[in-house]
mmCIF file of C-alpha atoms and ligand atoms in Angstrom:
data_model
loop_
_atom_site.group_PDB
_atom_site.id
_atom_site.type_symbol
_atom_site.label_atom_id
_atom_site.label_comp_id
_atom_site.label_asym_id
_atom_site.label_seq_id
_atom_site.Cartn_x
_atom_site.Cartn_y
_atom_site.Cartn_z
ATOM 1 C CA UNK A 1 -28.223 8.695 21.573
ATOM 2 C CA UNK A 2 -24.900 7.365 20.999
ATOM 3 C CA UNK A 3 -25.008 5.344 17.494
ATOM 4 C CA UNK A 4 -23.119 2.685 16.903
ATOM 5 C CA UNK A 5 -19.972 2.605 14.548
ATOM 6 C CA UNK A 6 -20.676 0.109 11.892
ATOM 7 C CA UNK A 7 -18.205 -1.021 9.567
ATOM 8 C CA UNK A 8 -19.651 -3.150 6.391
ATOM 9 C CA UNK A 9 -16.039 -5.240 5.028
ATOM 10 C CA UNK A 10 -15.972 -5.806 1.043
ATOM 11 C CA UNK A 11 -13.900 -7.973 -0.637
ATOM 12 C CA UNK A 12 -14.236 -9.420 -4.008
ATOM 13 C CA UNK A 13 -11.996 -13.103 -2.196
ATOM 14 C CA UNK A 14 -13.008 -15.844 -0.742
ATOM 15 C CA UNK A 15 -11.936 -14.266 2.741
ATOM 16 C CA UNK A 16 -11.986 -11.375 4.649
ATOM 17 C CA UNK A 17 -8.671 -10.605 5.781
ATOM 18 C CA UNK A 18 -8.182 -11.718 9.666
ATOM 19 C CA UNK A 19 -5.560 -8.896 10.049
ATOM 20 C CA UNK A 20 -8.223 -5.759 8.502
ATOM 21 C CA UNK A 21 -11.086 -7.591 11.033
ATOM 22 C CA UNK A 22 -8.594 -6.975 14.091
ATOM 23 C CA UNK A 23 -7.277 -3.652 13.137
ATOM 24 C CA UNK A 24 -10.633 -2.363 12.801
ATOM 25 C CA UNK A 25 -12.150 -3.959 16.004
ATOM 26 C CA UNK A 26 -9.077 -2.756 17.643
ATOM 27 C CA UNK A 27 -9.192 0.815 16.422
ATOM 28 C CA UNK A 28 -13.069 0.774 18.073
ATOM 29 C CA UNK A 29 -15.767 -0.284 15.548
ATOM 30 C CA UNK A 30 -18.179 -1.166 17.432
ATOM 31 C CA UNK A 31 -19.091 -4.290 14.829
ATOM 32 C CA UNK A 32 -17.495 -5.132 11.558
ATOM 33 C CA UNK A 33 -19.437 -7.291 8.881
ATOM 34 C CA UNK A 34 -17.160 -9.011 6.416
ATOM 35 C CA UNK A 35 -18.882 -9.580 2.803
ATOM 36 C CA UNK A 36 -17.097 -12.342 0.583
ATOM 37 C CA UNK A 37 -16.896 -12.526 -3.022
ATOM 38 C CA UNK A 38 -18.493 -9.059 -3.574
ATOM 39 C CA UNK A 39 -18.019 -8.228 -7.289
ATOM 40 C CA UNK A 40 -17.854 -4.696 -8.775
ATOM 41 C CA UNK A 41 -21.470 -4.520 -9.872
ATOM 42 C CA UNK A 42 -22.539 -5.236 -6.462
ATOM 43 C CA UNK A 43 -21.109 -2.297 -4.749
ATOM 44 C CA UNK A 44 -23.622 -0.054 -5.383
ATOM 45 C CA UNK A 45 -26.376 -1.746 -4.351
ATOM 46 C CA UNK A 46 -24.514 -2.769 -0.916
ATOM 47 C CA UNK A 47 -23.683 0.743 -0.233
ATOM 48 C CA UNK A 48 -27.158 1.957 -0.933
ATOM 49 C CA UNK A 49 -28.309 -0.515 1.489
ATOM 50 C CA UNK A 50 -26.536 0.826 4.259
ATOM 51 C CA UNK A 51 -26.674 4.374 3.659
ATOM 52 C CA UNK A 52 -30.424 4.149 3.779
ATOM 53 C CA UNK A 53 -30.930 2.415 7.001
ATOM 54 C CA UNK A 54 -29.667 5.461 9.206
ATOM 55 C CA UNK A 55 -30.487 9.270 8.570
ATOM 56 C CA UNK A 56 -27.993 11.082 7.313
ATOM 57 C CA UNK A 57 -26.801 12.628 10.461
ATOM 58 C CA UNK A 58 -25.463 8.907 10.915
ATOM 59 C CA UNK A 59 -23.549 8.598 7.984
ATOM 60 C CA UNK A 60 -20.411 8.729 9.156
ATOM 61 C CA UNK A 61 -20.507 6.162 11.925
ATOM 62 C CA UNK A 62 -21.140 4.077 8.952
ATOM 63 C CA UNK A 63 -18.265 2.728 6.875
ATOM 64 C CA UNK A 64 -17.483 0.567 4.252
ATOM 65 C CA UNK A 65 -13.875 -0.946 3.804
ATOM 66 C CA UNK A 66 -13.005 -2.526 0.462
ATOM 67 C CA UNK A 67 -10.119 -4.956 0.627
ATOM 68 C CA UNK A 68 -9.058 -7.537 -1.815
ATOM 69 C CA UNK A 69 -5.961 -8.313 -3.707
ATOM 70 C CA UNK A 70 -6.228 -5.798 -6.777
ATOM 71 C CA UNK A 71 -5.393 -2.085 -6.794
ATOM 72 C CA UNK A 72 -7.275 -1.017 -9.665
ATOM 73 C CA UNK A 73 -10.174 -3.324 -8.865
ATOM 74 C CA UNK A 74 -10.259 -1.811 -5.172
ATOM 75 C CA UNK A 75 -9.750 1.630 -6.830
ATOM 76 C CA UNK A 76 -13.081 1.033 -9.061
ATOM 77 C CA UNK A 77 -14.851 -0.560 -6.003
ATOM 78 C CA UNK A 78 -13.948 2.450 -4.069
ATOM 79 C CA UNK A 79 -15.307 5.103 -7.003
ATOM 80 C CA UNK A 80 -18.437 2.940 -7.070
ATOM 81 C CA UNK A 81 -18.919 3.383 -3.508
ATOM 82 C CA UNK A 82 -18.434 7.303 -3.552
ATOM 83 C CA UNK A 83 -21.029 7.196 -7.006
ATOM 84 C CA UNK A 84 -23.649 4.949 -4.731
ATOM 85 C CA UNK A 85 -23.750 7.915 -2.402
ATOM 86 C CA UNK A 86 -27.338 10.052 -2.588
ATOM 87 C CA UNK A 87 -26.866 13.220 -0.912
ATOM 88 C CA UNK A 88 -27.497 13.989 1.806
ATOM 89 C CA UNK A 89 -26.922 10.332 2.386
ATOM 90 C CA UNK A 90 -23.279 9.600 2.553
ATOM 91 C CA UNK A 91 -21.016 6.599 4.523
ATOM 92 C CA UNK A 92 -17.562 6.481 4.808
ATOM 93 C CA UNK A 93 -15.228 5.028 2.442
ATOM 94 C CA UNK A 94 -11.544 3.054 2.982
ATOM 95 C CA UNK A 95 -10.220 1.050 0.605
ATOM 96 C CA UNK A 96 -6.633 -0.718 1.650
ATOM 97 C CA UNK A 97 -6.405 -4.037 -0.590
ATOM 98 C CA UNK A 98 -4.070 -6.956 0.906
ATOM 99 C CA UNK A 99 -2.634 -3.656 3.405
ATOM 100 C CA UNK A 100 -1.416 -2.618 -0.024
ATOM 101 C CA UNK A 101 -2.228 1.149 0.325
ATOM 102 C CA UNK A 102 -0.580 1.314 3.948
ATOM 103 C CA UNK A 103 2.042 -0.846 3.443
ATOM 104 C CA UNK A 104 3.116 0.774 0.115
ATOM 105 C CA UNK A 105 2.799 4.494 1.992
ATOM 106 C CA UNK A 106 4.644 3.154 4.886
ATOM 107 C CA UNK A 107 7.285 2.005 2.562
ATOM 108 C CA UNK A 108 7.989 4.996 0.609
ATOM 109 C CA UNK A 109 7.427 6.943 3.375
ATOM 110 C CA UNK A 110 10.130 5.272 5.487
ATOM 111 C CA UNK A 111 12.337 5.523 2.161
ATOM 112 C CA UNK A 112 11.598 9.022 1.913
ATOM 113 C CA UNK A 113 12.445 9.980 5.377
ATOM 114 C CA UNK A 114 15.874 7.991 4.985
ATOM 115 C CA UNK A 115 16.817 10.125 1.854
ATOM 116 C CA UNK A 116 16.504 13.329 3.614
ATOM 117 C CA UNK A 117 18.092 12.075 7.167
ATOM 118 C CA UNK A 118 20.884 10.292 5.505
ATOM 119 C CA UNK A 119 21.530 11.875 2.177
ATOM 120 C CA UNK A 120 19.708 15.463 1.773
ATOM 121 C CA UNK A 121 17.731 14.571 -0.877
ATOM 122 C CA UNK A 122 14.052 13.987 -1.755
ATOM 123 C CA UNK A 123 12.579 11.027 -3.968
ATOM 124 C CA UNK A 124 12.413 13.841 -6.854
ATOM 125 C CA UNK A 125 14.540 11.859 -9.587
ATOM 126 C CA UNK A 126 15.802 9.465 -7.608
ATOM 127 C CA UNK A 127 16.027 6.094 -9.452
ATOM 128 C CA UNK A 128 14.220 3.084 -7.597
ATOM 129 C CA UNK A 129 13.950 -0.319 -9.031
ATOM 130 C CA UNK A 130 10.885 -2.469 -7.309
ATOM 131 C CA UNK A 131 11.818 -5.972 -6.965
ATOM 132 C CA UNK A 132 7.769 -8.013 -6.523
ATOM 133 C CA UNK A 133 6.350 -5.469 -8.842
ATOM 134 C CA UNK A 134 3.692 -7.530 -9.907
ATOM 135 C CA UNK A 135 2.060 -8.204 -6.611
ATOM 136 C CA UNK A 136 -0.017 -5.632 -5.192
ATOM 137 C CA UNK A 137 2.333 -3.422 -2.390
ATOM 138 C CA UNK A 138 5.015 -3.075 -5.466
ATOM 139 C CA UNK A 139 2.623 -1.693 -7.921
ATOM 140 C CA UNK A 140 1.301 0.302 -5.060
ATOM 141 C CA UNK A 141 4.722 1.180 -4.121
ATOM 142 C CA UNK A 142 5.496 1.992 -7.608
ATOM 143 C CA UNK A 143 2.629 4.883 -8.032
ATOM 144 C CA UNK A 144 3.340 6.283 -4.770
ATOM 145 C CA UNK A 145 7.206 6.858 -5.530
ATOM 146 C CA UNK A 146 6.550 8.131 -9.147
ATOM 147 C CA UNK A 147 4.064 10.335 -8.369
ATOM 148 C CA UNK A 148 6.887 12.151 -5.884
ATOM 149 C CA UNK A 149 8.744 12.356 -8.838
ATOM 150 C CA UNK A 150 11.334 9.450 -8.324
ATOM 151 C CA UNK A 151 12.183 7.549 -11.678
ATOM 152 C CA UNK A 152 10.938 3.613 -10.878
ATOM 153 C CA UNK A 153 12.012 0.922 -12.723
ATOM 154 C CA UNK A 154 9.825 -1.928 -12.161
ATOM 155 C CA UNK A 155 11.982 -5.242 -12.025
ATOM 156 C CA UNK A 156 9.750 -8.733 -13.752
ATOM 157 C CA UNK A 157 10.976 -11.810 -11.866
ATOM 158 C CA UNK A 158 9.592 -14.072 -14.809
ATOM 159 C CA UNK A 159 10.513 -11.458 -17.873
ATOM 160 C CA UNK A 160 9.498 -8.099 -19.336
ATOM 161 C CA UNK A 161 5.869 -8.472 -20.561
ATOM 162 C CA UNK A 162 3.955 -8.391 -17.031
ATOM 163 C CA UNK A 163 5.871 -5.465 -15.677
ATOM 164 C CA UNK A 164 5.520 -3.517 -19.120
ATOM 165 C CA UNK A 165 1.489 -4.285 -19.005
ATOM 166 C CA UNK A 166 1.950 -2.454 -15.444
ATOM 167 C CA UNK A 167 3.700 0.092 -16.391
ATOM 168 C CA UNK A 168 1.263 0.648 -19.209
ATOM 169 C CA UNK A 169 -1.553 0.590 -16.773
ATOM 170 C CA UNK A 170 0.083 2.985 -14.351
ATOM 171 C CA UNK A 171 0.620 5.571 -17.107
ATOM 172 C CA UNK A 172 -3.155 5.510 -18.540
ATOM 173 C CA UNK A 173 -4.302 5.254 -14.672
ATOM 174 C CA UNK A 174 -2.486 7.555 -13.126
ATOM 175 C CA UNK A 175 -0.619 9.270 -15.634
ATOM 176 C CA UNK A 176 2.825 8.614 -14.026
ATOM 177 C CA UNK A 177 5.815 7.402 -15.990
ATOM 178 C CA UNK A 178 7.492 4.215 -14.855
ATOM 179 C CA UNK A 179 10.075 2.021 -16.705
ATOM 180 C CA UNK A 180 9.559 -1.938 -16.914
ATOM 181 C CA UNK A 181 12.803 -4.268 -16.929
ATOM 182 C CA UNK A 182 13.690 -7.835 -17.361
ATOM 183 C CA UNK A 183 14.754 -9.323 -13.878
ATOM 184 C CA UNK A 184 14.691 -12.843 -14.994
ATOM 185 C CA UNK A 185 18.748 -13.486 -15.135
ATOM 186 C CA UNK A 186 21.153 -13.006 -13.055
ATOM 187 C CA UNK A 187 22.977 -10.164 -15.409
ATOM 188 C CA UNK A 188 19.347 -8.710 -16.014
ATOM 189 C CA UNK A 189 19.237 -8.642 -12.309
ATOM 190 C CA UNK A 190 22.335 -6.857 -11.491
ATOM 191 C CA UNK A 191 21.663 -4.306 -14.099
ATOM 192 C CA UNK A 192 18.878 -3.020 -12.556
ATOM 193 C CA UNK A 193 20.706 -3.405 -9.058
ATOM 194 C CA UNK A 194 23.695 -1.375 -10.553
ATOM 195 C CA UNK A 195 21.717 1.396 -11.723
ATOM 196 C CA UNK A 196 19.412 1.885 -8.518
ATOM 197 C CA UNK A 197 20.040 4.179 -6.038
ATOM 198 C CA UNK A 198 16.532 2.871 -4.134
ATOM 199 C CA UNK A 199 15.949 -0.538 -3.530
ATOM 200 C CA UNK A 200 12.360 -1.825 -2.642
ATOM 201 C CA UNK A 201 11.581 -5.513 -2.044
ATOM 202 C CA UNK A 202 7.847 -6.488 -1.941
ATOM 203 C CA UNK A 203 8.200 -10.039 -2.993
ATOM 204 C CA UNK A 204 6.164 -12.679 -1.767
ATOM 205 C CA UNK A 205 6.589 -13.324 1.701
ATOM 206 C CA UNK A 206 9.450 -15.890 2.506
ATOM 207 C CA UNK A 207 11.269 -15.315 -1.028
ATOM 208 C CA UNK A 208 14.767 -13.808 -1.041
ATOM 209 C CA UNK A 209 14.735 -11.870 -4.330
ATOM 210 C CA UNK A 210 18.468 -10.144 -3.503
ATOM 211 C CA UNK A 211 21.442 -12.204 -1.839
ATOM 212 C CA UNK A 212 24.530 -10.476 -0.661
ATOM 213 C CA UNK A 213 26.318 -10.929 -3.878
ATOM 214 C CA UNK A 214 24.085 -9.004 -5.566
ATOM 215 C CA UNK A 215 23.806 -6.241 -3.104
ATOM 216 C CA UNK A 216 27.071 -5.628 -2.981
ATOM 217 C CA UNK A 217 27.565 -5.080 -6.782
ATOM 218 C CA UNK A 218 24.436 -2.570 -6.445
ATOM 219 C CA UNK A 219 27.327 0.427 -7.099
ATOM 220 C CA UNK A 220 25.433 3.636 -5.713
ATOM 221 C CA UNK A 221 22.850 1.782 -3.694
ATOM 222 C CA UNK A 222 21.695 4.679 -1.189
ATOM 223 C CA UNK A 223 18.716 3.149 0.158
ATOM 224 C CA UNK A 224 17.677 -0.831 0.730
ATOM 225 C CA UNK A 225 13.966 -1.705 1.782
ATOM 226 C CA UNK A 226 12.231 -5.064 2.498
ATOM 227 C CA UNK A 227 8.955 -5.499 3.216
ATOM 228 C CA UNK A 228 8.754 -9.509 4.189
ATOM 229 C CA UNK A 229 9.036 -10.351 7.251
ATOM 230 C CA UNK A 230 8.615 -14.035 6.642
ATOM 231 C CA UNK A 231 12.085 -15.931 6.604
ATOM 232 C CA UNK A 232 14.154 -15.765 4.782
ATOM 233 C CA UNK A 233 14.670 -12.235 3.837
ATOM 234 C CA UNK A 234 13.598 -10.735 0.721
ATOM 235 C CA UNK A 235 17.236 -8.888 1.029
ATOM 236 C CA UNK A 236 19.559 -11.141 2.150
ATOM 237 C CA UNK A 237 21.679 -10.054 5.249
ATOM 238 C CA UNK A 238 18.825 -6.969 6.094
ATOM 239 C CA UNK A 239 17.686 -7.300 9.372
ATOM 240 C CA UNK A 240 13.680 -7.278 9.887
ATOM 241 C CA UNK A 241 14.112 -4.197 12.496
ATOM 242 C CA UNK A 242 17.136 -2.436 11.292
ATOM 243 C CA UNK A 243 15.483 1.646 11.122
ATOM 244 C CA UNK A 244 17.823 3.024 8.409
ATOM 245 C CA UNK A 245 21.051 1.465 9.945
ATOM 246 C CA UNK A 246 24.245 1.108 7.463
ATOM 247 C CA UNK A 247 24.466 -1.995 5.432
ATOM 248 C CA UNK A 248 27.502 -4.178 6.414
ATOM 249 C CA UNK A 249 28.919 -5.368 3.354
ATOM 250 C CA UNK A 250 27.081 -2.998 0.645
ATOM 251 C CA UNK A 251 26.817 0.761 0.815
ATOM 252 C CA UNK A 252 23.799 2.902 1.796
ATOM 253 C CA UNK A 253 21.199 1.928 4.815
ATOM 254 C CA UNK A 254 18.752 -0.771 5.281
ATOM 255 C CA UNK A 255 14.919 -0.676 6.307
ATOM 256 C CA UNK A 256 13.393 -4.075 7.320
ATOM 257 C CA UNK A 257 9.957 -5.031 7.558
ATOM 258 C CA UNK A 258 9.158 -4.376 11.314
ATOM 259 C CA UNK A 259 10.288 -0.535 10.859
ATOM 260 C CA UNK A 260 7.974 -0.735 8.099
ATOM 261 C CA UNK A 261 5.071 -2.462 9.430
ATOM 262 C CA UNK A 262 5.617 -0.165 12.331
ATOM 263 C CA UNK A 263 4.305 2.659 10.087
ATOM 264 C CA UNK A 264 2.066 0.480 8.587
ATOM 265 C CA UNK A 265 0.447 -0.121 12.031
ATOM 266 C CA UNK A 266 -0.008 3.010 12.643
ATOM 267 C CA UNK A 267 -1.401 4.718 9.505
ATOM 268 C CA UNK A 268 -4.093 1.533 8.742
ATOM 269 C CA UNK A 269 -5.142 2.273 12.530
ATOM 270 C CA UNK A 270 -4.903 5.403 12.784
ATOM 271 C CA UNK A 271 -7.144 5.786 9.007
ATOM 272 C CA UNK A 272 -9.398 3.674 10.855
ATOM 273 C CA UNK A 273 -10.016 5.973 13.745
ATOM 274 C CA UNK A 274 -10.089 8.775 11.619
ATOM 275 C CA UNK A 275 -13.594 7.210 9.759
ATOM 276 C CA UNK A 276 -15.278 6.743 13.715
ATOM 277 C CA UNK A 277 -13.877 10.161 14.707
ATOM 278 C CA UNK A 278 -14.657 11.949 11.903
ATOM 279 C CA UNK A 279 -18.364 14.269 11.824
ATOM 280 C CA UNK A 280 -18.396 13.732 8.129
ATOM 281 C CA UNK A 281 -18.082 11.289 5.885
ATOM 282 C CA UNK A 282 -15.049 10.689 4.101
ATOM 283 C CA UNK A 283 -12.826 8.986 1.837
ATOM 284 C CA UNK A 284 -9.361 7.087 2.020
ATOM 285 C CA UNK A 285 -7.501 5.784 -0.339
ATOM 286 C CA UNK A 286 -3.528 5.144 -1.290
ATOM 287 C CA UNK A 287 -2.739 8.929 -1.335
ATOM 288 C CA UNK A 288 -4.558 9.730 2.459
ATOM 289 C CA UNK A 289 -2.638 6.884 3.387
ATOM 290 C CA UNK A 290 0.603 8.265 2.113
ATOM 291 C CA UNK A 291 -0.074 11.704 3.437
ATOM 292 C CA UNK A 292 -0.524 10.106 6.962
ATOM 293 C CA UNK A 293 2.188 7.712 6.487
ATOM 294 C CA UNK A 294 4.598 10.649 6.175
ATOM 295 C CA UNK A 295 3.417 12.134 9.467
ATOM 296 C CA UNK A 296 4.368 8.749 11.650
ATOM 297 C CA UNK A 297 7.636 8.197 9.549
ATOM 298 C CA UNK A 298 8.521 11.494 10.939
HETATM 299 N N1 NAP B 1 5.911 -5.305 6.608
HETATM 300 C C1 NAP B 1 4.586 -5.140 6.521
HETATM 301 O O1 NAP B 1 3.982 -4.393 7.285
HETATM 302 C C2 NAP B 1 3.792 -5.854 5.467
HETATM 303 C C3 NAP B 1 2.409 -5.667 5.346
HETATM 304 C C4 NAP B 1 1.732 -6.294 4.289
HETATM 305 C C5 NAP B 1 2.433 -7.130 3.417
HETATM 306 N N2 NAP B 1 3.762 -7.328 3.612
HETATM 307 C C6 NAP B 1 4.563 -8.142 2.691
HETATM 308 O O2 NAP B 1 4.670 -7.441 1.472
HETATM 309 C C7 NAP B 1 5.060 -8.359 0.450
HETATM 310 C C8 NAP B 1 4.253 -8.108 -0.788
HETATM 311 O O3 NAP B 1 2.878 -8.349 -0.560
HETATM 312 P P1 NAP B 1 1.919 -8.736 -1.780
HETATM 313 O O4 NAP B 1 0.553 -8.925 -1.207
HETATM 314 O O5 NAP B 1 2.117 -7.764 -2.891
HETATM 315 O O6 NAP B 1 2.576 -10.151 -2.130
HETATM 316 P P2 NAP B 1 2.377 -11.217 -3.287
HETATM 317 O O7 NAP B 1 1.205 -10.843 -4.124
HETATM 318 O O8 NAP B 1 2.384 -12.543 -2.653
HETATM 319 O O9 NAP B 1 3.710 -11.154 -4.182
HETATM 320 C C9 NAP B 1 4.462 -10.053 -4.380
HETATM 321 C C10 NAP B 1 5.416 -10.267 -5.518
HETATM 322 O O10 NAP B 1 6.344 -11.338 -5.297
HETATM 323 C C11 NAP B 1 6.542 -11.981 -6.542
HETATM 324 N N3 NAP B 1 7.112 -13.322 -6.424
HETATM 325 C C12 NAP B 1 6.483 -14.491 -6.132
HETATM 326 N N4 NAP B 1 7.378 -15.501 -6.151
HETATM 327 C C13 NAP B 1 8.571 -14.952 -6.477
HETATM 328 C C14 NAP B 1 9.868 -15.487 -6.663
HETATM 329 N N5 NAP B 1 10.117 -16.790 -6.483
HETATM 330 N N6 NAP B 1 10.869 -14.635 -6.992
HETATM 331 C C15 NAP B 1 10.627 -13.317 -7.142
HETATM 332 N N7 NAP B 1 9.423 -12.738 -6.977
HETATM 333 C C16 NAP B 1 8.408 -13.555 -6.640
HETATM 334 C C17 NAP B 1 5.140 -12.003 -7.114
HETATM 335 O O11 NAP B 1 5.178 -12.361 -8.476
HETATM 336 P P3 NAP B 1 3.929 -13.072 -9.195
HETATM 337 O O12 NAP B 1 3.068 -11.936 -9.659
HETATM 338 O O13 NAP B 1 4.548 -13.821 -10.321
HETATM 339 O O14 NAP B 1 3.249 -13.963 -8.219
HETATM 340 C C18 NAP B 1 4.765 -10.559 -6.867
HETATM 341 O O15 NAP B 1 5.402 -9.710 -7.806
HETATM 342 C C19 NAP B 1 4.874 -9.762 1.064
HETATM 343 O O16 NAP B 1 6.133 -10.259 1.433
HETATM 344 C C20 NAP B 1 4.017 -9.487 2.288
HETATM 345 O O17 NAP B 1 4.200 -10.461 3.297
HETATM 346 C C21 NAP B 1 4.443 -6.698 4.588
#
């Protein structure tokens, strides 16, 4: 008997995402269940639900996907799930909050593969400022980088004390450094511009964070990346498809959001099909995304 591939949607919001419902229909679930408003304490007993209603041979056409709009919330969700798990009963596990996980991978990944094409180098001390570092593909963005060794400064649109909470909570999470800065003014701005080599933008979408001015007094910018592909730019002047092209007016190379979300595509999809594919159960989360994310940056 063929079974079914089942996958149960959790997400601690209002709303399932529309976007996570269609990429997993479209990678071949067979039926996708969204669950609203699902808090922490309630994973357990939702995951124990489902992995009880099929043997265990049939664990892994059963999956549950844990969205959201929190990292470390989705991250605790995620180890609840894999703690719910009675052996030999065991479902599959994704967790990609807001496309945070993919997005961020596809970023860095896109970044990554720029350095070495364009300038022989690896993210290994490179220094990256994140502009949007307090929503959820910067801080994402931010653990991904530092764990390849680059040194990421995370850039506060509305002062230091968020960004320096985050960095806190990156170092006792994941035991990465990463510096916090004051973006606030214009000369707090440029600072950070002026000393980056690497240049993400994951600002909310439809907010230019960076105009051409201050690009162009970014003095050894390699490496400019925008995720928003909302008008107007997040980077003023960076087209949404350029693939690594060279910046007009500043130095180094561009990557827009479609070359990004091209990636992005591809690994969210492709993690997807992996969980109905896959004999065993098994577990995604920010690093399996980067991991695959480096393979279709290639
Ligand atoms: N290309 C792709 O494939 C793809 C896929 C998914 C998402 N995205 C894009 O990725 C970006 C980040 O997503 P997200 O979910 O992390 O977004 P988000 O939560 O809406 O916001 C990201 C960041 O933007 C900051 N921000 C808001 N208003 C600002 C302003 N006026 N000036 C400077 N910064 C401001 C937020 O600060 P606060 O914390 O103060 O709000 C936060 O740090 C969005 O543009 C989204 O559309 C792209």
């Amino acid at each position: 008997m063929t079974r079914k591939h089942i996958l149960h949607m959790l997400t601690p919001l209002r709303h399932m995402s529309p976007f996570d419902v269609n990429m997993a229909l479209d990678a071949g679930f067979d039926a996708v269940i969204p669950y609203t408003g699902v808090s922490l304490g309630e994973v357990t007993g939702l995951v124990q639900d489902a992995i009880f209603s099929r043997p265990p041979d049939a664990g892994a056409d059963t999956g549950i996907f844990i969205a959201g709009k929190d990292a470390l919330l989705a991250l605790d969700m995620l180890e609840a799930a894999r703690k719910a798990m009675v052996p030999p009963f065991r479902i599959s596990v994704f967790a990609d909050p807001a496309g945070s996980f993919t997005t961020a991978a596809a970023m860095v990944a896109k970044v990554e593969k720029a350095m070495d094409t364009h300038f022989q180098r690896s993210l290994r001390g490179t220094r990256m400022a994140i502009f949007g570092a307090t929503g959820v593909v910067g801080f994402c963005a931010a653990v991904i980088a530092a764990r390849e060794g680059a040194e990421v400064t995370l850039v506060g649109h509305d002062g230091l004390r968020r960004v320096k909470d985050i960095a806190d909570a990156v170092r006792s999470r994941f035991e990465v450094e990463v510096a916090a800065a004051d973006g606030s003014t214009e000369a707090g701005k440029r600072a950070q511009l002026d000393a980056a080599e690497v240049i993400l933008s994951a600002a909310k979408a439809g907010v230019q964070v960076i105009s051409q001015a201050q690009l162009q007094a970014a003095g050894g910018l390699l490496i400019a990346a925008d995720v928003n592909a909302v008008p107007p730019a997040g980077v003023e002047g960076l087209p949404v498809n350029a693939d690594a092209e060279p910046l007009k007016e500043a130095g180094g190379v561009g990557i827009g959001p479609l070359a990004i979300g091209n990636v992005k595509y591809k690994v969210e999809s492709g993690l997807f099909k992996r969980m109905i594919e896959s004999t065993k159960a098994v577990t995604f989360d920010f690093q399996d995304a980067f991991s695959l994310a480096r393979e279709k940056a290639r």
